[in-house]
mmCIF file of C-alpha atoms in Angstrom:
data_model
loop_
_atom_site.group_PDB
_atom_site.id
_atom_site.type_symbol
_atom_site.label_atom_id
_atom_site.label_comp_id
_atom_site.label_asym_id
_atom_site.label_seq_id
_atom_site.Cartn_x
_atom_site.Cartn_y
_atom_site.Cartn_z
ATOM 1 C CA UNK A 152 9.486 11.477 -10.589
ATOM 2 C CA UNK A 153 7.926 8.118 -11.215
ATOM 3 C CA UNK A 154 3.718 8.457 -11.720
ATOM 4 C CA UNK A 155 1.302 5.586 -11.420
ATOM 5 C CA UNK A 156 -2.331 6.583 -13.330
ATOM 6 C CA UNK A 157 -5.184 3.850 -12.567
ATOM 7 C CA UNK A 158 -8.338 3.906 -14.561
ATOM 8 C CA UNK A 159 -11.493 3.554 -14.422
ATOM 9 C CA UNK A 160 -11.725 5.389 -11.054
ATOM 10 C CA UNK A 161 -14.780 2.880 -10.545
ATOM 11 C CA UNK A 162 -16.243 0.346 -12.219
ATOM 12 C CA UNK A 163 -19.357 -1.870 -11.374
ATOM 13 C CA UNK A 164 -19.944 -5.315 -13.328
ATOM 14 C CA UNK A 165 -22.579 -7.757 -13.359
ATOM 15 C CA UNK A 166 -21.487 -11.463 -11.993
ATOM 16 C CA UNK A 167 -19.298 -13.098 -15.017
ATOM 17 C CA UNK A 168 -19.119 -9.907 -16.800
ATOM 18 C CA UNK A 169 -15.605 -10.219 -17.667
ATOM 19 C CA UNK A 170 -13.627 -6.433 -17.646
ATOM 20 C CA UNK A 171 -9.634 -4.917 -17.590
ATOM 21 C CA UNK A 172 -8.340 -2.888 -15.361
ATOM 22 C CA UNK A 173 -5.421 -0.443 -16.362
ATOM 23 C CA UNK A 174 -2.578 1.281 -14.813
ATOM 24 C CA UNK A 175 -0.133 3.140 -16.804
ATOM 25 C CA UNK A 176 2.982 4.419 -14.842
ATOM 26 C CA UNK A 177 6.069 6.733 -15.671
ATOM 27 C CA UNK A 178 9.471 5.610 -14.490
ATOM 28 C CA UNK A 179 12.755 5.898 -15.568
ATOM 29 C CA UNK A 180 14.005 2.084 -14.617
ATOM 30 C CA UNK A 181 11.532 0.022 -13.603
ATOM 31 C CA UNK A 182 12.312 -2.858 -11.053
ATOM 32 C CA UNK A 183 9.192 -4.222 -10.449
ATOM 33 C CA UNK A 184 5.128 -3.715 -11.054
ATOM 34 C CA UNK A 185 2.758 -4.561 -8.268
ATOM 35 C CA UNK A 186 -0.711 -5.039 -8.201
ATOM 36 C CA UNK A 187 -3.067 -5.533 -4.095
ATOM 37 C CA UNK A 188 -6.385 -5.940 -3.516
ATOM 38 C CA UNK A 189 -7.423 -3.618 -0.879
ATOM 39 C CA UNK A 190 -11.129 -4.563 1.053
ATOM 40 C CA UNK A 191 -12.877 -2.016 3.153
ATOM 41 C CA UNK A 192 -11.285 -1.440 6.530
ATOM 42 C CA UNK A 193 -8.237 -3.505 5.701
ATOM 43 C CA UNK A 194 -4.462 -3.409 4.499
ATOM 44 C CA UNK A 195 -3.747 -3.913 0.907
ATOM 45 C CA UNK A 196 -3.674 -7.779 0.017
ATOM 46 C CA UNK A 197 -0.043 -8.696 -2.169
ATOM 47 C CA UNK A 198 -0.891 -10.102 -5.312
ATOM 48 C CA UNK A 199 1.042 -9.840 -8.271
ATOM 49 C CA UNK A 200 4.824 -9.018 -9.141
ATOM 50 C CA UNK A 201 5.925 -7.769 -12.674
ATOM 51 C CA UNK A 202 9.073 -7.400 -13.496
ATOM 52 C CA UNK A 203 9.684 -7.009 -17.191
ATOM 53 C CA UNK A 204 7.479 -6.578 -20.445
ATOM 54 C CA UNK A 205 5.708 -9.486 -21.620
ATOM 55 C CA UNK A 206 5.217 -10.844 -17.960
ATOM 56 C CA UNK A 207 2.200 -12.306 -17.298
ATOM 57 C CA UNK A 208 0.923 -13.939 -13.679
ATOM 58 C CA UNK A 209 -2.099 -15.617 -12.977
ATOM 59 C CA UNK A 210 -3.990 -15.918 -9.660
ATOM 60 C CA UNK A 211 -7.537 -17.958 -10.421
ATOM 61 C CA UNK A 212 -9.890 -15.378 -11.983
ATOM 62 C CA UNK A 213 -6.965 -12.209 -12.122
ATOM 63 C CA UNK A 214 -4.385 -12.289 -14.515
ATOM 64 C CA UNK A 215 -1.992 -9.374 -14.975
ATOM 65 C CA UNK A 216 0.054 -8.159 -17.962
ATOM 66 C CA UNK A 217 2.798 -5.796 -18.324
ATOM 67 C CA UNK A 218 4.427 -3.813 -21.526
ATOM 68 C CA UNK A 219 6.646 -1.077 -20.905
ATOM 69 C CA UNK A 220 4.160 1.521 -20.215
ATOM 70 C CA UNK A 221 0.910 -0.239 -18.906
ATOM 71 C CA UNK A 222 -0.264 -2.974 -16.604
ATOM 72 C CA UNK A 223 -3.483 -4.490 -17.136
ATOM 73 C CA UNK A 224 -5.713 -6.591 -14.198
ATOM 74 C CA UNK A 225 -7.921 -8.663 -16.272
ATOM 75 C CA UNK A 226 -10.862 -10.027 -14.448
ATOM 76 C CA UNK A 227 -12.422 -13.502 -15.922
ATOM 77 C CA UNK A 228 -16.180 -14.077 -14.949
ATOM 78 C CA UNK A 229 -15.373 -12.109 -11.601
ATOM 79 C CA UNK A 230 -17.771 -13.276 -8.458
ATOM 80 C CA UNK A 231 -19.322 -10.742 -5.481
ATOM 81 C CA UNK A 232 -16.278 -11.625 -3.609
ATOM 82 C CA UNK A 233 -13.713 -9.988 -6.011
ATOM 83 C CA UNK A 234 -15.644 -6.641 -5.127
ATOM 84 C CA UNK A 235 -12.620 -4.446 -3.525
ATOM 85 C CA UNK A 236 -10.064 -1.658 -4.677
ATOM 86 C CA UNK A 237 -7.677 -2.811 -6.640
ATOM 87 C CA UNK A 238 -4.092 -1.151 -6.265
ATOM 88 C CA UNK A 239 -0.818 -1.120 -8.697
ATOM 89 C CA UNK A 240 2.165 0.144 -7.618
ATOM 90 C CA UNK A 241 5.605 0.711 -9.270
ATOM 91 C CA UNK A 242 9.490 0.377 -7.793
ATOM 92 C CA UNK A 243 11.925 2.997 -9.729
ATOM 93 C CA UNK A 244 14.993 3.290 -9.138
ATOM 94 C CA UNK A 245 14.470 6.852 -7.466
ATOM 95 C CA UNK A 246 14.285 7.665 -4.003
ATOM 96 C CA UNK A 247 15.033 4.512 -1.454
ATOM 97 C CA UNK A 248 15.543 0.968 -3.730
ATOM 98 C CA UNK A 249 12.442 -0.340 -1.963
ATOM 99 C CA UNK A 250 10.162 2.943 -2.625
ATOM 100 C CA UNK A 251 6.926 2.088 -3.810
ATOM 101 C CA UNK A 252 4.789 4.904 -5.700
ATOM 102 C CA UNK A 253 1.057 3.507 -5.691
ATOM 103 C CA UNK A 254 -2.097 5.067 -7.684
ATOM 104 C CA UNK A 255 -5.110 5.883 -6.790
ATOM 105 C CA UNK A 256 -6.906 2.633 -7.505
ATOM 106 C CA UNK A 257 -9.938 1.423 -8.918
ATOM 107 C CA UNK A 258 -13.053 0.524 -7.061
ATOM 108 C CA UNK A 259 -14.743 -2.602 -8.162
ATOM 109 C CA UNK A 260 -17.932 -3.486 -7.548
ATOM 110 C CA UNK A 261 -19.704 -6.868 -8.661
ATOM 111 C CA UNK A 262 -23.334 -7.290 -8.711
ATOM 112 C CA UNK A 263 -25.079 -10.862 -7.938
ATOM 113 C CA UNK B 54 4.181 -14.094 4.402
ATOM 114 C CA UNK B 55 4.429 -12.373 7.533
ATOM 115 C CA UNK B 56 1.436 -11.582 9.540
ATOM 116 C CA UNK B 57 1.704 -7.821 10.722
ATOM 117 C CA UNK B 58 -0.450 -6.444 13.729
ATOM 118 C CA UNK B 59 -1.536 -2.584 14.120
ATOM 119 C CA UNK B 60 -2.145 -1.326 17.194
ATOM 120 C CA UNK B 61 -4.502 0.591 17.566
ATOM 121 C CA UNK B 62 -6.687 -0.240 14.927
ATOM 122 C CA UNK B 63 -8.410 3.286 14.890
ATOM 123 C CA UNK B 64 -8.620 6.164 17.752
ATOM 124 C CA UNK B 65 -10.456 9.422 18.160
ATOM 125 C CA UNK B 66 -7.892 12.072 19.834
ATOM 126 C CA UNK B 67 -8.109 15.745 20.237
ATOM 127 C CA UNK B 68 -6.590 18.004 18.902
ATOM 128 C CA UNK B 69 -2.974 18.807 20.170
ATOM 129 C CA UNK B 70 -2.607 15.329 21.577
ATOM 130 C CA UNK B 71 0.047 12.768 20.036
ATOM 131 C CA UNK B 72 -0.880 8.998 19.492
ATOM 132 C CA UNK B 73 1.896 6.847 19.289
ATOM 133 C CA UNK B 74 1.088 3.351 16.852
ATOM 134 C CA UNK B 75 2.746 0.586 17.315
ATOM 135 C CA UNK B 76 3.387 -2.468 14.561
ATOM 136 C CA UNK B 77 4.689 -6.073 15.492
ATOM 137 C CA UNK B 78 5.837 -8.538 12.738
ATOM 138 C CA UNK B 79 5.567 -12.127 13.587
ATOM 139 C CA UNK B 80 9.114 -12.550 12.180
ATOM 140 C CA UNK B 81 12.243 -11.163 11.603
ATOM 141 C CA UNK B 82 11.841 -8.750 8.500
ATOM 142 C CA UNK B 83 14.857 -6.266 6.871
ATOM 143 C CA UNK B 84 12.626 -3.268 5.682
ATOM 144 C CA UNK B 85 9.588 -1.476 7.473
ATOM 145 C CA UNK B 86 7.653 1.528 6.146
ATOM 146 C CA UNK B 87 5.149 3.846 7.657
ATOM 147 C CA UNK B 88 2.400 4.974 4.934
ATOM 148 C CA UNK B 89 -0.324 7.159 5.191
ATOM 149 C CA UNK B 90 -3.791 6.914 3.093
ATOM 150 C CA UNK B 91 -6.101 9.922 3.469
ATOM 151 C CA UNK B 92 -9.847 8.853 2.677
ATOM 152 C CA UNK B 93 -10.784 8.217 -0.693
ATOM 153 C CA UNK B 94 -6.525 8.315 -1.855
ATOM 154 C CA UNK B 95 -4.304 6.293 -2.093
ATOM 155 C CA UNK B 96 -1.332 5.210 -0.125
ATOM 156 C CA UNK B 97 1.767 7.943 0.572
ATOM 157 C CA UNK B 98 5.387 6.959 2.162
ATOM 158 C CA UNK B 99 5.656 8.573 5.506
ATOM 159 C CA UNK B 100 9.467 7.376 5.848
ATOM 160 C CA UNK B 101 11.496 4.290 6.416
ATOM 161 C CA UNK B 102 12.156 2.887 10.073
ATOM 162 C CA UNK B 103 15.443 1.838 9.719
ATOM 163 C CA UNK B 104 16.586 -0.885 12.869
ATOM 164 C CA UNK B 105 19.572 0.921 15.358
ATOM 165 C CA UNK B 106 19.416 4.116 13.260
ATOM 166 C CA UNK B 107 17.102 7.462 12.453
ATOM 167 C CA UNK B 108 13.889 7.108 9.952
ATOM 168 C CA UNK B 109 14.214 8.376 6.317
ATOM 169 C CA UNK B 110 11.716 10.675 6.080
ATOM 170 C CA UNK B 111 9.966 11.329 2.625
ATOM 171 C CA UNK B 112 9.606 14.946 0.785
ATOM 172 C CA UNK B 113 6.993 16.684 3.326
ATOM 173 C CA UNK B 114 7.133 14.818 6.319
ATOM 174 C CA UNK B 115 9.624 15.603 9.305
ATOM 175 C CA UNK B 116 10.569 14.076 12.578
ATOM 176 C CA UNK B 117 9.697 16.084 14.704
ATOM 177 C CA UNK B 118 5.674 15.759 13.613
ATOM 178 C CA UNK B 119 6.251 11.654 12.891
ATOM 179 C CA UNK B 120 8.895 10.369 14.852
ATOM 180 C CA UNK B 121 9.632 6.793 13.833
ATOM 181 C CA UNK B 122 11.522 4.030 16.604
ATOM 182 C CA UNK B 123 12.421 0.384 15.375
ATOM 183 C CA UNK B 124 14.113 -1.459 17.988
ATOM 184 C CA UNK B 125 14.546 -4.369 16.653
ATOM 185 C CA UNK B 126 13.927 -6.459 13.559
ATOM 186 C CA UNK B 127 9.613 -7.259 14.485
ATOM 187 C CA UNK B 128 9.008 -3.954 15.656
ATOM 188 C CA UNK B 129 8.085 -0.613 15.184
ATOM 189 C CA UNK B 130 6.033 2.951 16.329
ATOM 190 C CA UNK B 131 5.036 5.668 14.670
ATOM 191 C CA UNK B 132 3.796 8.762 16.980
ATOM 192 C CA UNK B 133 1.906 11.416 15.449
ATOM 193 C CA UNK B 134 2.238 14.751 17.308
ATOM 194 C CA UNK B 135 0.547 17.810 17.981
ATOM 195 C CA UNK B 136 -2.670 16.934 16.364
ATOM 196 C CA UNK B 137 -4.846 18.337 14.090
ATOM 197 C CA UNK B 138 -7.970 17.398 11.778
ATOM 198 C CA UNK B 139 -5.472 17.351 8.827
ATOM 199 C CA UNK B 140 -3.870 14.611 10.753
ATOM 200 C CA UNK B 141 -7.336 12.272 10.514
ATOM 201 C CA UNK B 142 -6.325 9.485 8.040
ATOM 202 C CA UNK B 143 -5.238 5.598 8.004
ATOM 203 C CA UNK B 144 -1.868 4.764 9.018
ATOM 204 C CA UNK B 145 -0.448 1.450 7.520
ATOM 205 C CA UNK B 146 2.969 -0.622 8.399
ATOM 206 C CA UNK B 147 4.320 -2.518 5.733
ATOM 207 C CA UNK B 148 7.117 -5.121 5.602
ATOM 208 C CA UNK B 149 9.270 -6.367 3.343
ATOM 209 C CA UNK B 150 12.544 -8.700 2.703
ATOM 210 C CA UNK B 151 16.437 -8.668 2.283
ATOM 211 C CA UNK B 152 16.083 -8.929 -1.263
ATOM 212 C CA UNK B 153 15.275 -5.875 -4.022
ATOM 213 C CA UNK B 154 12.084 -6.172 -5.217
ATOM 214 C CA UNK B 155 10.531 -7.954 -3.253
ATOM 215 C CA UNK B 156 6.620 -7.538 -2.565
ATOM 216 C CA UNK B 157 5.662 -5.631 0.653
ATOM 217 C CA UNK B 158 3.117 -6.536 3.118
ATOM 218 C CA UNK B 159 0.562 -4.877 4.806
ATOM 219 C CA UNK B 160 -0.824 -4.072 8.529
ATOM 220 C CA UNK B 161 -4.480 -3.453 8.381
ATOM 221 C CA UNK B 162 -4.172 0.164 8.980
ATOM 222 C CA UNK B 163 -4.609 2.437 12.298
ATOM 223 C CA UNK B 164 -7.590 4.598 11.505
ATOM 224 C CA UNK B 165 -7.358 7.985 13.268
ATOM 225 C CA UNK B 166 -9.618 10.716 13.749
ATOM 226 C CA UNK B 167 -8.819 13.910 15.131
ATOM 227 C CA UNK B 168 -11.667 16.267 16.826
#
């Protein structure tokens, strides 16, 4: 059964107080990593796809990594505005080929 | 991406009532998924809604208590049935392509509570 851990639970930073956030997952074959942002009374927000070890993606101040049991979200001088839950998900080949098993996030708060 | 739409976007019912939620898709998408995310967790696969055919329901979760219609390629509804406060939670739609790992997308949720 594939498991997705995400820690800190929480975590509050001061404006350009630079932090990681990590998600280590169990799963037999992975096909792909995925990390959302998820704001208060909304859907989670797509934004990053791993695929293998090594990967790394880049979206302004978020850049994730992957190695073959961890993903970090690393957050570079983060702003107010990055405050949200932040999501990561994994695809296995278990279960349906598009199952995704999420964790239970970490909520990120950034102080002016 | 696709834009999704959730309706409703949250409802109090009583308890023993059904609610059925709908999700449109501005485009035509291959895969649809009904999730639920109790408060303060994080996001569980209802099933599959799988176009011209039944759901695939998930370990836990069974028709009869969430059946699933898709119609068509943009659309979907999930009914929750015979109520209860266990039942109060967000429901999110999520979409995704033809190809294998590919990213899904998100509704912004239907948040129900039951009294």
């Amino acid at each position: 059964e594939d498991q997705v851990t995400q820690s800190p639970e929480a975590l509050r930073l001061q404006e350009g107080e630079s932090s990681s956030l990590n998600c280590s997952y169990t799963v037999s074959g992975l096909r792909g990593l995925f990390w959302y942002r998820q704001d208060p009374g909304k859907g989670p927000e797509f934004l990053f796809t791993l695929y293998s070890a090594g990967e790394e993606k880049e979206k302004e101040r978020l850049k994730a990594t992957l190695t073959k049991k961890e993903s970090f979200l690393h957050i570079t001088a983060p702003k107010p505005e990055d405050s949200a839950t932040y999501l990561c998900a994994v695809q296995g080949p278990s279960g349906s080929a598009r199952q995704l098993t999420f964790g239970s996030g970490t909520q990120l708060t950034v102080l002016p | 991406s696709a834009v999704i739409s959730q309706k409703p976007s949250r409802d109090i019912c009583q308890r023993g009532t059904s609610l059925t939620i709908q999700c449109q898709v501005d485009s035509q998408v291959t895969m649809m998924f009904w999730y639920r995310q109790q408060p303060g967790q994080s996001l569980t696969l209802i099933a599959t809604a799988n176009q011209g055919s039944e759901a695939t329901y998930e370990s836990g979760f069974v028709i009869d208590k969430f059946p699933i219609s898709r119609p068509n390629l943009t659309f979907s509804t999930l009914t929750v049935s015979n109520m209860s406060p266990e039942d109060s939670s967000i429901y999110l739609c999520s979409v995704t392509g033809g190809k294998d790992n590919q990213p899904q997308h998100f509704g912004d949720g239907t948040r129900l509570s039951i009294l």
